mmCIF file with all atom_site columns, C-alpha atoms in Angstrom:
data_model
loop_
_atom_site.group_PDB
_atom_site.id
_atom_site.type_symbol
_atom_site.label_atom_id
_atom_site.label_alt_id
_atom_site.label_comp_id
_atom_site.label_asym_id
_atom_site.label_entity_id
_atom_site.label_seq_id
_atom_site.pdbx_PDB_ins_code
_atom_site.Cartn_x
_atom_site.Cartn_y
_atom_site.Cartn_z
_atom_site.occupancy
_atom_site.B_iso_or_equiv
_atom_site.pdbx_formal_charge
_atom_site.auth_seq_id
_atom_site.auth_comp_id
_atom_site.auth_asym_id
_atom_site.auth_atom_id
_atom_site.pdbx_PDB_model_num
ATOM 1   C CA . UNK A 1 1   ? 113.477 209.957 58.999 1.00 90.00 ? 1   UNK A CA 1
ATOM 2   C CA . UNK A 1 2   ? 111.724 208.303 56.080 1.00 94.00 ? 2   UNK A CA 1
ATOM 3   C CA . UNK A 1 3   ? 111.422 204.896 54.489 1.00 96.00 ? 3   UNK A CA 1
ATOM 4   C CA . UNK A 1 4   ? 110.451 204.336 50.905 1.00 96.00 ? 4   UNK A CA 1
ATOM 5   C CA . UNK A 1 5   ? 109.857 201.965 48.040 1.00 96.00 ? 5   UNK A CA 1
ATOM 6   C CA . UNK A 1 6   ? 111.008 202.503 44.467 1.00 95.00 ? 6   UNK A CA 1
ATOM 7   C CA . UNK A 1 7   ? 109.279 201.209 41.353 1.00 95.00 ? 7   UNK A CA 1
ATOM 8   C CA . UNK A 1 8   ? 111.095 201.733 38.095 1.00 93.00 ? 8   UNK A CA 1
ATOM 9   C CA . UNK A 1 9   ? 113.517 200.517 35.481 1.00 91.00 ? 9   UNK A CA 1
ATOM 10  C CA . UNK A 1 10  ? 117.245 200.300 35.056 1.00 91.00 ? 10  UNK A CA 1
ATOM 11  C CA . UNK A 1 11  ? 118.908 202.407 32.376 1.00 89.00 ? 11  UNK A CA 1
ATOM 12  C CA . UNK A 1 12  ? 121.650 200.726 30.349 1.00 89.00 ? 12  UNK A CA 1
ATOM 13  C CA . UNK A 1 13  ? 123.692 202.924 28.003 1.00 85.00 ? 13  UNK A CA 1
ATOM 14  C CA . UNK A 1 14  ? 126.758 202.777 25.807 1.00 82.00 ? 14  UNK A CA 1
ATOM 15  C CA . UNK A 1 15  ? 128.537 205.074 23.336 1.00 77.00 ? 15  UNK A CA 1
ATOM 16  C CA . UNK A 1 16  ? 129.534 202.601 20.668 1.00 76.00 ? 16  UNK A CA 1
ATOM 17  C CA . UNK A 1 17  ? 127.460 199.483 21.301 1.00 83.00 ? 17  UNK A CA 1
ATOM 18  C CA . UNK A 1 18  ? 123.943 198.776 20.028 1.00 87.00 ? 18  UNK A CA 1
ATOM 19  C CA . UNK A 1 19  ? 121.718 197.774 22.961 1.00 89.00 ? 19  UNK A CA 1
ATOM 20  C CA . UNK A 1 20  ? 118.514 195.727 22.839 1.00 91.00 ? 20  UNK A CA 1
ATOM 21  C CA . UNK A 1 21  ? 116.410 194.913 25.912 1.00 91.00 ? 21  UNK A CA 1
ATOM 22  C CA . UNK A 1 22  ? 115.283 191.276 25.583 1.00 90.00 ? 22  UNK A CA 1
ATOM 23  C CA . UNK A 1 23  ? 112.924 191.368 28.556 1.00 89.00 ? 23  UNK A CA 1
ATOM 24  C CA . UNK A 1 24  ? 114.474 192.983 31.630 1.00 92.00 ? 24  UNK A CA 1
ATOM 25  C CA . UNK A 1 25  ? 112.217 193.534 34.632 1.00 91.00 ? 25  UNK A CA 1
ATOM 26  C CA . UNK A 1 26  ? 112.190 194.591 38.267 1.00 87.00 ? 26  UNK A CA 1
ATOM 27  C CA . UNK A 1 27  ? 111.879 191.405 40.332 1.00 77.00 ? 27  UNK A CA 1
ATOM 28  C CA . UNK A 1 28  ? 112.837 192.486 43.864 1.00 83.00 ? 28  UNK A CA 1
ATOM 29  C CA . UNK A 1 29  ? 111.688 195.204 46.231 1.00 86.00 ? 29  UNK A CA 1
ATOM 30  C CA . UNK A 1 30  ? 113.690 198.401 45.800 1.00 94.00 ? 30  UNK A CA 1
ATOM 31  C CA . UNK A 1 31  ? 113.967 200.636 48.839 1.00 95.00 ? 31  UNK A CA 1
ATOM 32  C CA . UNK A 1 32  ? 115.504 203.658 50.489 1.00 96.00 ? 32  UNK A CA 1
ATOM 33  C CA . UNK A 1 33  ? 115.972 205.032 54.000 1.00 97.00 ? 33  UNK A CA 1
ATOM 34  C CA . UNK A 1 34  ? 116.950 208.627 54.676 1.00 95.00 ? 34  UNK A CA 1
ATOM 35  C CA . UNK A 1 35  ? 117.159 211.514 57.110 1.00 92.00 ? 35  UNK A CA 1
ATOM 36  C CA . UNK A 1 36  ? 115.666 214.817 55.963 1.00 86.00 ? 36  UNK A CA 1
ATOM 37  C CA . UNK A 1 37  ? 115.142 218.309 57.299 1.00 84.00 ? 37  UNK A CA 1
ATOM 38  C CA . UNK A 1 38  ? 113.894 221.617 55.952 1.00 82.00 ? 38  UNK A CA 1
ATOM 39  C CA . UNK A 1 39  ? 114.414 225.227 57.020 1.00 87.00 ? 39  UNK A CA 1
ATOM 40  C CA . UNK A 1 40  ? 112.215 228.217 56.160 1.00 89.00 ? 40  UNK A CA 1
ATOM 41  C CA . UNK A 1 41  ? 113.949 230.668 53.802 1.00 93.00 ? 41  UNK A CA 1
ATOM 42  C CA . UNK A 1 42  ? 111.343 233.250 52.756 1.00 94.00 ? 42  UNK A CA 1
ATOM 43  C CA . UNK A 1 43  ? 107.574 233.064 52.560 1.00 93.00 ? 43  UNK A CA 1
ATOM 44  C CA . UNK A 1 44  ? 106.572 229.686 51.170 1.00 94.00 ? 44  UNK A CA 1
ATOM 45  C CA . UNK A 1 45  ? 110.113 228.692 50.210 1.00 95.00 ? 45  UNK A CA 1
ATOM 46  C CA . UNK A 1 46  ? 112.157 226.283 52.305 1.00 93.00 ? 46  UNK A CA 1
ATOM 47  C CA . UNK A 1 47  ? 115.573 224.738 51.863 1.00 95.00 ? 47  UNK A CA 1
ATOM 48  C CA . UNK A 1 48  ? 115.901 221.052 52.643 1.00 91.00 ? 48  UNK A CA 1
ATOM 49  C CA . UNK A 1 49  ? 118.591 218.428 52.674 1.00 94.00 ? 49  UNK A CA 1
ATOM 50  C CA . UNK A 1 50  ? 118.498 214.659 52.657 1.00 94.00 ? 50  UNK A CA 1
ATOM 51  C CA . UNK A 1 51  ? 121.043 211.968 53.517 1.00 96.00 ? 51  UNK A CA 1
ATOM 52  C CA . UNK A 1 52  ? 120.385 208.271 52.995 1.00 96.00 ? 52  UNK A CA 1
ATOM 53  C CA . UNK A 1 53  ? 120.889 204.823 51.503 1.00 97.00 ? 53  UNK A CA 1
ATOM 54  C CA . UNK A 1 54  ? 119.147 203.423 48.433 1.00 95.00 ? 54  UNK A CA 1
ATOM 55  C CA . UNK A 1 55  ? 118.962 199.982 46.848 1.00 95.00 ? 55  UNK A CA 1
ATOM 56  C CA . UNK A 1 56  ? 117.797 199.255 43.278 1.00 94.00 ? 56  UNK A CA 1
ATOM 57  C CA . UNK A 1 57  ? 117.737 195.684 41.920 1.00 94.00 ? 57  UNK A CA 1
ATOM 58  C CA . UNK A 1 58  ? 116.434 194.167 38.708 1.00 94.00 ? 58  UNK A CA 1
ATOM 59  C CA . UNK A 1 59  ? 116.770 191.231 36.344 1.00 96.00 ? 59  UNK A CA 1
ATOM 60  C CA . UNK A 1 60  ? 118.631 192.304 33.204 1.00 95.00 ? 60  UNK A CA 1
ATOM 61  C CA . UNK A 1 61  ? 118.415 190.597 29.824 1.00 95.00 ? 61  UNK A CA 1
ATOM 62  C CA . UNK A 1 62  ? 120.283 192.651 27.216 1.00 94.00 ? 62  UNK A CA 1
ATOM 63  C CA . UNK A 1 63  ? 121.874 191.992 23.837 1.00 93.00 ? 63  UNK A CA 1
ATOM 64  C CA . UNK A 1 64  ? 124.879 194.163 22.940 1.00 89.00 ? 64  UNK A CA 1
ATOM 65  C CA . UNK A 1 65  ? 125.767 194.402 19.229 1.00 90.00 ? 65  UNK A CA 1
ATOM 66  C CA . UNK A 1 66  ? 129.349 195.471 18.550 1.00 84.00 ? 66  UNK A CA 1
ATOM 67  C CA . UNK A 1 67  ? 130.756 197.211 15.450 1.00 82.00 ? 67  UNK A CA 1
ATOM 68  C CA . UNK A 1 68  ? 131.970 193.861 14.085 1.00 83.00 ? 68  UNK A CA 1
ATOM 69  C CA . UNK A 1 69  ? 128.319 192.642 14.324 1.00 86.00 ? 69  UNK A CA 1
ATOM 70  C CA . UNK A 1 70  ? 129.102 190.222 17.166 1.00 87.00 ? 70  UNK A CA 1
ATOM 71  C CA . UNK A 1 71  ? 126.187 189.939 19.605 1.00 91.00 ? 71  UNK A CA 1
ATOM 72  C CA . UNK A 1 72  ? 126.847 189.437 23.304 1.00 90.00 ? 72  UNK A CA 1
ATOM 73  C CA . UNK A 1 73  ? 124.015 188.648 25.721 1.00 93.00 ? 73  UNK A CA 1
ATOM 74  C CA . UNK A 1 74  ? 124.041 189.631 29.399 1.00 93.00 ? 74  UNK A CA 1
ATOM 75  C CA . UNK A 1 75  ? 121.368 187.889 31.459 1.00 95.00 ? 75  UNK A CA 1
ATOM 76  C CA . UNK A 1 76  ? 121.256 188.058 35.254 1.00 96.00 ? 76  UNK A CA 1
ATOM 77  C CA . UNK A 1 77  ? 120.350 189.962 38.408 1.00 96.00 ? 77  UNK A CA 1
ATOM 78  C CA . UNK A 1 78  ? 121.991 193.345 38.959 1.00 95.00 ? 78  UNK A CA 1
ATOM 79  C CA . UNK A 1 79  ? 121.985 195.494 42.099 1.00 94.00 ? 79  UNK A CA 1
ATOM 80  C CA . UNK A 1 80  ? 122.901 199.111 42.741 1.00 93.00 ? 80  UNK A CA 1
ATOM 81  C CA . UNK A 1 81  ? 123.430 200.177 46.360 1.00 94.00 ? 81  UNK A CA 1
ATOM 82  C CA . UNK A 1 82  ? 124.039 203.867 46.905 1.00 94.00 ? 82  UNK A CA 1
ATOM 83  C CA . UNK A 1 83  ? 124.701 206.388 49.626 1.00 96.00 ? 83  UNK A CA 1
ATOM 84  C CA . UNK A 1 84  ? 123.303 209.801 48.788 1.00 96.00 ? 84  UNK A CA 1
ATOM 85  C CA . UNK A 1 85  ? 123.158 213.387 49.965 1.00 97.00 ? 85  UNK A CA 1
ATOM 86  C CA . UNK A 1 86  ? 120.935 215.908 48.185 1.00 97.00 ? 86  UNK A CA 1
ATOM 87  C CA . UNK A 1 87  ? 119.983 219.561 48.471 1.00 97.00 ? 87  UNK A CA 1
ATOM 88  C CA . UNK A 1 88  ? 116.210 219.797 48.138 1.00 96.00 ? 88  UNK A CA 1
ATOM 89  C CA . UNK A 1 89  ? 114.574 223.240 47.710 1.00 97.00 ? 89  UNK A CA 1
ATOM 90  C CA . UNK A 1 90  ? 110.876 223.168 48.551 1.00 95.00 ? 90  UNK A CA 1
ATOM 91  C CA . UNK A 1 91  ? 107.815 225.311 47.874 1.00 96.00 ? 91  UNK A CA 1
ATOM 92  C CA . UNK A 1 92  ? 104.826 225.104 50.236 1.00 94.00 ? 92  UNK A CA 1
ATOM 93  C CA . UNK A 1 93  ? 101.594 225.222 48.246 1.00 96.00 ? 93  UNK A CA 1
ATOM 94  C CA . UNK A 1 94  ? 99.686  225.215 51.530 1.00 94.00 ? 94  UNK A CA 1
ATOM 95  C CA . UNK A 1 95  ? 100.862 224.865 55.115 1.00 87.00 ? 95  UNK A CA 1
ATOM 96  C CA . UNK A 1 96  ? 101.258 221.087 54.721 1.00 88.00 ? 96  UNK A CA 1
ATOM 97  C CA . UNK A 1 97  ? 101.378 220.378 50.955 1.00 95.00 ? 97  UNK A CA 1
ATOM 98  C CA . UNK A 1 98  ? 104.644 220.936 49.094 1.00 95.00 ? 98  UNK A CA 1
ATOM 99  C CA . UNK A 1 99  ? 106.490 220.388 45.858 1.00 97.00 ? 99  UNK A CA 1
ATOM 100 C CA . UNK A 1 100 ? 110.235 219.932 45.794 1.00 96.00 ? 100 UNK A CA 1
ATOM 101 C CA . UNK A 1 101 ? 113.102 219.102 43.535 1.00 96.00 ? 101 UNK A CA 1
ATOM 102 C CA . UNK A 1 102 ? 116.754 218.642 44.043 1.00 96.00 ? 102 UNK A CA 1
ATOM 103 C CA . UNK A 1 103 ? 119.997 216.997 43.136 1.00 97.00 ? 103 UNK A CA 1
ATOM 104 C CA . UNK A 1 104 ? 123.062 215.676 44.830 1.00 96.00 ? 104 UNK A CA 1
ATOM 105 C CA . UNK A 1 105 ? 125.705 213.024 45.141 1.00 96.00 ? 105 UNK A CA 1
ATOM 106 C CA . UNK A 1 106 ? 124.358 209.485 44.645 1.00 94.00 ? 106 UNK A CA 1
ATOM 107 C CA . UNK A 1 107 ? 127.463 207.366 45.007 1.00 92.00 ? 107 UNK A CA 1
ATOM 108 C CA . UNK A 1 108 ? 127.449 203.638 44.139 1.00 91.00 ? 108 UNK A CA 1
ATOM 109 C CA . UNK A 1 109 ? 129.202 201.725 46.897 1.00 90.00 ? 109 UNK A CA 1
ATOM 110 C CA . UNK A 1 110 ? 128.061 198.294 45.704 1.00 90.00 ? 110 UNK A CA 1
ATOM 111 C CA . UNK A 1 111 ? 127.023 197.865 42.073 1.00 91.00 ? 111 UNK A CA 1
ATOM 112 C CA . UNK A 1 112 ? 127.360 194.485 40.358 1.00 93.00 ? 112 UNK A CA 1
ATOM 113 C CA . UNK A 1 113 ? 125.714 191.358 38.979 1.00 95.00 ? 113 UNK A CA 1
ATOM 114 C CA . UNK A 1 114 ? 124.633 189.065 41.818 1.00 95.00 ? 114 UNK A CA 1
ATOM 115 C CA . UNK A 1 115 ? 124.107 186.193 39.364 1.00 96.00 ? 115 UNK A CA 1
ATOM 116 C CA . UNK A 1 116 ? 124.025 185.653 35.624 1.00 96.00 ? 116 UNK A CA 1
ATOM 117 C CA . UNK A 1 117 ? 125.839 184.739 32.438 1.00 96.00 ? 117 UNK A CA 1
ATOM 118 C CA . UNK A 1 118 ? 127.413 186.507 29.485 1.00 94.00 ? 118 UNK A CA 1
ATOM 119 C CA . UNK A 1 119 ? 127.097 184.628 26.168 1.00 95.00 ? 119 UNK A CA 1
ATOM 120 C CA . UNK A 1 120 ? 129.064 185.366 23.004 1.00 92.00 ? 120 UNK A CA 1
ATOM 121 C CA . UNK A 1 121 ? 128.605 182.788 20.241 1.00 88.00 ? 121 UNK A CA 1
ATOM 122 C CA . UNK A 1 122 ? 128.978 179.341 21.809 1.00 90.00 ? 122 UNK A CA 1
ATOM 123 C CA . UNK A 1 123 ? 130.893 180.679 24.844 1.00 93.00 ? 123 UNK A CA 1
ATOM 124 C CA . UNK A 1 124 ? 129.103 181.433 28.108 1.00 95.00 ? 124 UNK A CA 1
ATOM 125 C CA . UNK A 1 125 ? 130.751 182.917 31.215 1.00 95.00 ? 125 UNK A CA 1
ATOM 126 C CA . UNK A 1 126 ? 129.477 183.512 34.723 1.00 97.00 ? 126 UNK A CA 1
ATOM 127 C CA . UNK A 1 127 ? 129.245 187.272 35.401 1.00 95.00 ? 127 UNK A CA 1
ATOM 128 C CA . UNK A 1 128 ? 128.553 187.189 39.142 1.00 96.00 ? 128 UNK A CA 1
ATOM 129 C CA . UNK A 1 129 ? 130.498 190.109 40.613 1.00 94.00 ? 129 UNK A CA 1
ATOM 130 C CA . UNK A 1 130 ? 130.909 191.993 37.302 1.00 92.00 ? 130 UNK A CA 1
ATOM 131 C CA . UNK A 1 131 ? 130.677 195.734 38.110 1.00 89.00 ? 131 UNK A CA 1
ATOM 132 C CA . UNK A 1 132 ? 129.303 198.595 36.071 1.00 84.00 ? 132 UNK A CA 1
ATOM 133 C CA . UNK A 1 133 ? 129.672 201.251 38.763 1.00 78.00 ? 133 UNK A CA 1
ATOM 134 C CA . UNK A 1 134 ? 128.875 204.741 37.621 1.00 79.00 ? 134 UNK A CA 1
ATOM 135 C CA . UNK A 1 135 ? 131.905 206.994 37.398 1.00 76.00 ? 135 UNK A CA 1
ATOM 136 C CA . UNK A 1 136 ? 129.693 210.016 38.024 1.00 78.00 ? 136 UNK A CA 1
ATOM 137 C CA . UNK A 1 137 ? 127.859 210.378 41.319 1.00 86.00 ? 137 UNK A CA 1
ATOM 138 C CA . UNK A 1 138 ? 124.885 212.440 40.209 1.00 91.00 ? 138 UNK A CA 1
ATOM 139 C CA . UNK A 1 139 ? 121.238 211.862 41.109 1.00 94.00 ? 139 UNK A CA 1
ATOM 140 C CA . UNK A 1 140 ? 118.093 213.970 41.066 1.00 96.00 ? 140 UNK A CA 1
ATOM 141 C CA . UNK A 1 141 ? 114.519 214.037 42.347 1.00 96.00 ? 141 UNK A CA 1
ATOM 142 C CA . UNK A 1 142 ? 111.229 215.884 41.814 1.00 98.00 ? 142 UNK A CA 1
ATOM 143 C CA . UNK A 1 143 ? 108.373 215.323 44.236 1.00 97.00 ? 143 UNK A CA 1
ATOM 144 C CA . UNK A 1 144 ? 105.008 216.186 45.731 1.00 98.00 ? 144 UNK A CA 1
ATOM 145 C CA . UNK A 1 145 ? 104.264 215.605 49.392 1.00 96.00 ? 145 UNK A CA 1
ATOM 146 C CA . UNK A 1 146 ? 102.176 216.238 52.450 1.00 95.00 ? 146 UNK A CA 1
ATOM 147 C CA . UNK A 1 147 ? 103.560 216.967 55.896 1.00 89.00 ? 147 UNK A CA 1
ATOM 148 C CA . UNK A 1 148 ? 100.904 217.768 58.500 1.00 92.00 ? 148 UNK A CA 1
ATOM 149 C CA . UNK A 1 149 ? 102.447 218.835 61.799 1.00 88.00 ? 149 UNK A CA 1
ATOM 150 C CA . UNK A 1 150 ? 102.447 216.643 64.884 1.00 91.00 ? 150 UNK A CA 1
ATOM 151 C CA . UNK A 1 151 ? 104.216 219.362 66.904 1.00 91.00 ? 151 UNK A CA 1
ATOM 152 C CA . UNK A 1 152 ? 105.614 222.765 65.928 1.00 85.00 ? 152 UNK A CA 1
ATOM 153 C CA . UNK A 1 153 ? 108.836 221.172 64.711 1.00 83.00 ? 153 UNK A CA 1
ATOM 154 C CA . UNK A 1 154 ? 107.831 217.610 63.732 1.00 85.00 ? 154 UNK A CA 1
ATOM 155 C CA . UNK A 1 155 ? 105.568 216.497 60.882 1.00 85.00 ? 155 UNK A CA 1
ATOM 156 C CA . UNK A 1 156 ? 104.283 213.228 59.436 1.00 92.00 ? 156 UNK A CA 1
ATOM 157 C CA . UNK A 1 157 ? 105.552 212.878 55.881 1.00 92.00 ? 157 UNK A CA 1
ATOM 158 C CA . UNK A 1 158 ? 104.051 211.228 52.834 1.00 96.00 ? 158 UNK A CA 1
ATOM 159 C CA . UNK A 1 159 ? 105.462 211.843 49.377 1.00 96.00 ? 159 UNK A CA 1
ATOM 160 C CA . UNK A 1 160 ? 105.689 210.590 45.835 1.00 98.00 ? 160 UNK A CA 1
ATOM 161 C CA . UNK A 1 161 ? 108.662 211.540 43.730 1.00 97.00 ? 161 UNK A CA 1
ATOM 162 C CA . UNK A 1 162 ? 110.509 210.713 40.580 1.00 97.00 ? 162 UNK A CA 1
ATOM 163 C CA . UNK A 1 163 ? 114.117 209.752 41.321 1.00 95.00 ? 163 UNK A CA 1
ATOM 164 C CA . UNK A 1 164 ? 116.885 209.131 38.828 1.00 94.00 ? 164 UNK A CA 1
ATOM 165 C CA . UNK A 1 165 ? 120.522 208.178 38.820 1.00 93.00 ? 165 UNK A CA 1
ATOM 166 C CA . UNK A 1 166 ? 121.856 208.352 35.241 1.00 89.00 ? 166 UNK A CA 1
ATOM 167 C CA . UNK A 1 167 ? 124.080 205.664 33.780 1.00 85.00 ? 167 UNK A CA 1
ATOM 168 C CA . UNK A 1 168 ? 127.737 206.538 33.274 1.00 76.00 ? 168 UNK A CA 1
ATOM 169 C CA . UNK A 1 169 ? 129.216 205.270 30.021 1.00 69.00 ? 169 UNK A CA 1
ATOM 170 C CA . UNK A 1 170 ? 132.750 205.851 31.251 1.00 67.00 ? 170 UNK A CA 1
ATOM 171 C CA . UNK A 1 171 ? 132.364 202.649 33.282 1.00 54.00 ? 171 UNK A CA 1
ATOM 172 C CA . UNK A 1 172 ? 133.858 199.238 32.397 1.00 55.00 ? 172 UNK A CA 1
ATOM 173 C CA . UNK A 1 173 ? 133.481 198.227 28.708 1.00 65.00 ? 173 UNK A CA 1
ATOM 174 C CA . UNK A 1 174 ? 131.873 201.639 27.952 1.00 72.00 ? 174 UNK A CA 1
ATOM 175 C CA . UNK A 1 175 ? 128.605 200.288 29.387 1.00 81.00 ? 175 UNK A CA 1
ATOM 176 C CA . UNK A 1 176 ? 126.800 202.115 32.154 1.00 84.00 ? 176 UNK A CA 1
ATOM 177 C CA . UNK A 1 177 ? 123.870 201.103 34.346 1.00 89.00 ? 177 UNK A CA 1
ATOM 178 C CA . UNK A 1 178 ? 121.647 203.530 36.250 1.00 91.00 ? 178 UNK A CA 1
ATOM 179 C CA . UNK A 1 179 ? 117.918 203.759 36.996 1.00 93.00 ? 179 UNK A CA 1
ATOM 180 C CA . UNK A 1 180 ? 114.760 205.879 36.872 1.00 94.00 ? 180 UNK A CA 1
ATOM 181 C CA . UNK A 1 181 ? 112.024 205.215 39.405 1.00 95.00 ? 181 UNK A CA 1
ATOM 182 C CA . UNK A 1 182 ? 108.954 206.461 41.175 1.00 96.00 ? 182 UNK A CA 1
ATOM 183 C CA . UNK A 1 183 ? 109.668 206.689 44.876 1.00 95.00 ? 183 UNK A CA 1
ATOM 184 C CA . UNK A 1 184 ? 106.968 206.447 47.584 1.00 97.00 ? 184 UNK A CA 1
ATOM 185 C CA . UNK A 1 185 ? 108.071 207.617 51.051 1.00 96.00 ? 185 UNK A CA 1
ATOM 186 C CA . UNK A 1 186 ? 106.550 207.666 54.537 1.00 97.00 ? 186 UNK A CA 1
ATOM 187 C CA . UNK A 1 187 ? 108.129 209.054 57.662 1.00 95.00 ? 187 UNK A CA 1
ATOM 188 C CA . UNK A 1 188 ? 108.718 211.964 60.000 1.00 88.00 ? 188 UNK A CA 1
ATOM 189 C CA . UNK A 1 189 ? 110.241 215.325 59.082 1.00 79.00 ? 189 UNK A CA 1
ATOM 190 C CA . UNK A 1 190 ? 112.027 217.760 61.392 1.00 75.00 ? 190 UNK A CA 1
ATOM 191 C CA . UNK A 1 191 ? 111.202 221.392 60.620 1.00 69.00 ? 191 UNK A CA 1
ATOM 192 C CA . UNK A 1 192 ? 113.106 223.735 62.929 1.00 65.00 ? 192 UNK A CA 1
ATOM 193 C CA . UNK A 1 193 ? 111.685 227.248 63.264 1.00 64.00 ? 193 UNK A CA 1
#
């Protein structure tokens, strides 16, 4: 079981629309909670898996320039809540220091503006509830951690990792929102023999 904090930035993408960040920033605590385990495979290699929930929130301020040169501004708070499951291969540098990397399904179950406005010319509309859920469910991680044993099968865990969940431009209006973040985790890890 581990709890973590994420520090990073949203990723906004589009195929056909010019995008300019007018000053977006992370303004709320981003967090995750997960269950993890790892099994020895051969020598210093282990195979792990992780299942959890993740929340990423930020204040977005973007200008979108369309082919007809019209500029639309989106300004508001956006949240991404995900459930994820990942396969995480691991290499033990020493008995309790490891590096790992993995990928899995990071599925948005709640992804929308919690407040904000969309402005085009003199017209402004409230965008609370507007969704840019990713149509793909891919996420990845690369990390470094320590896990000194408490017992033969239980260890204290501390890790830093880079976590990403790419934007999907097949979403509404051909705009996709994802994130890239550093993730700091603390917890306990089960390591069956």
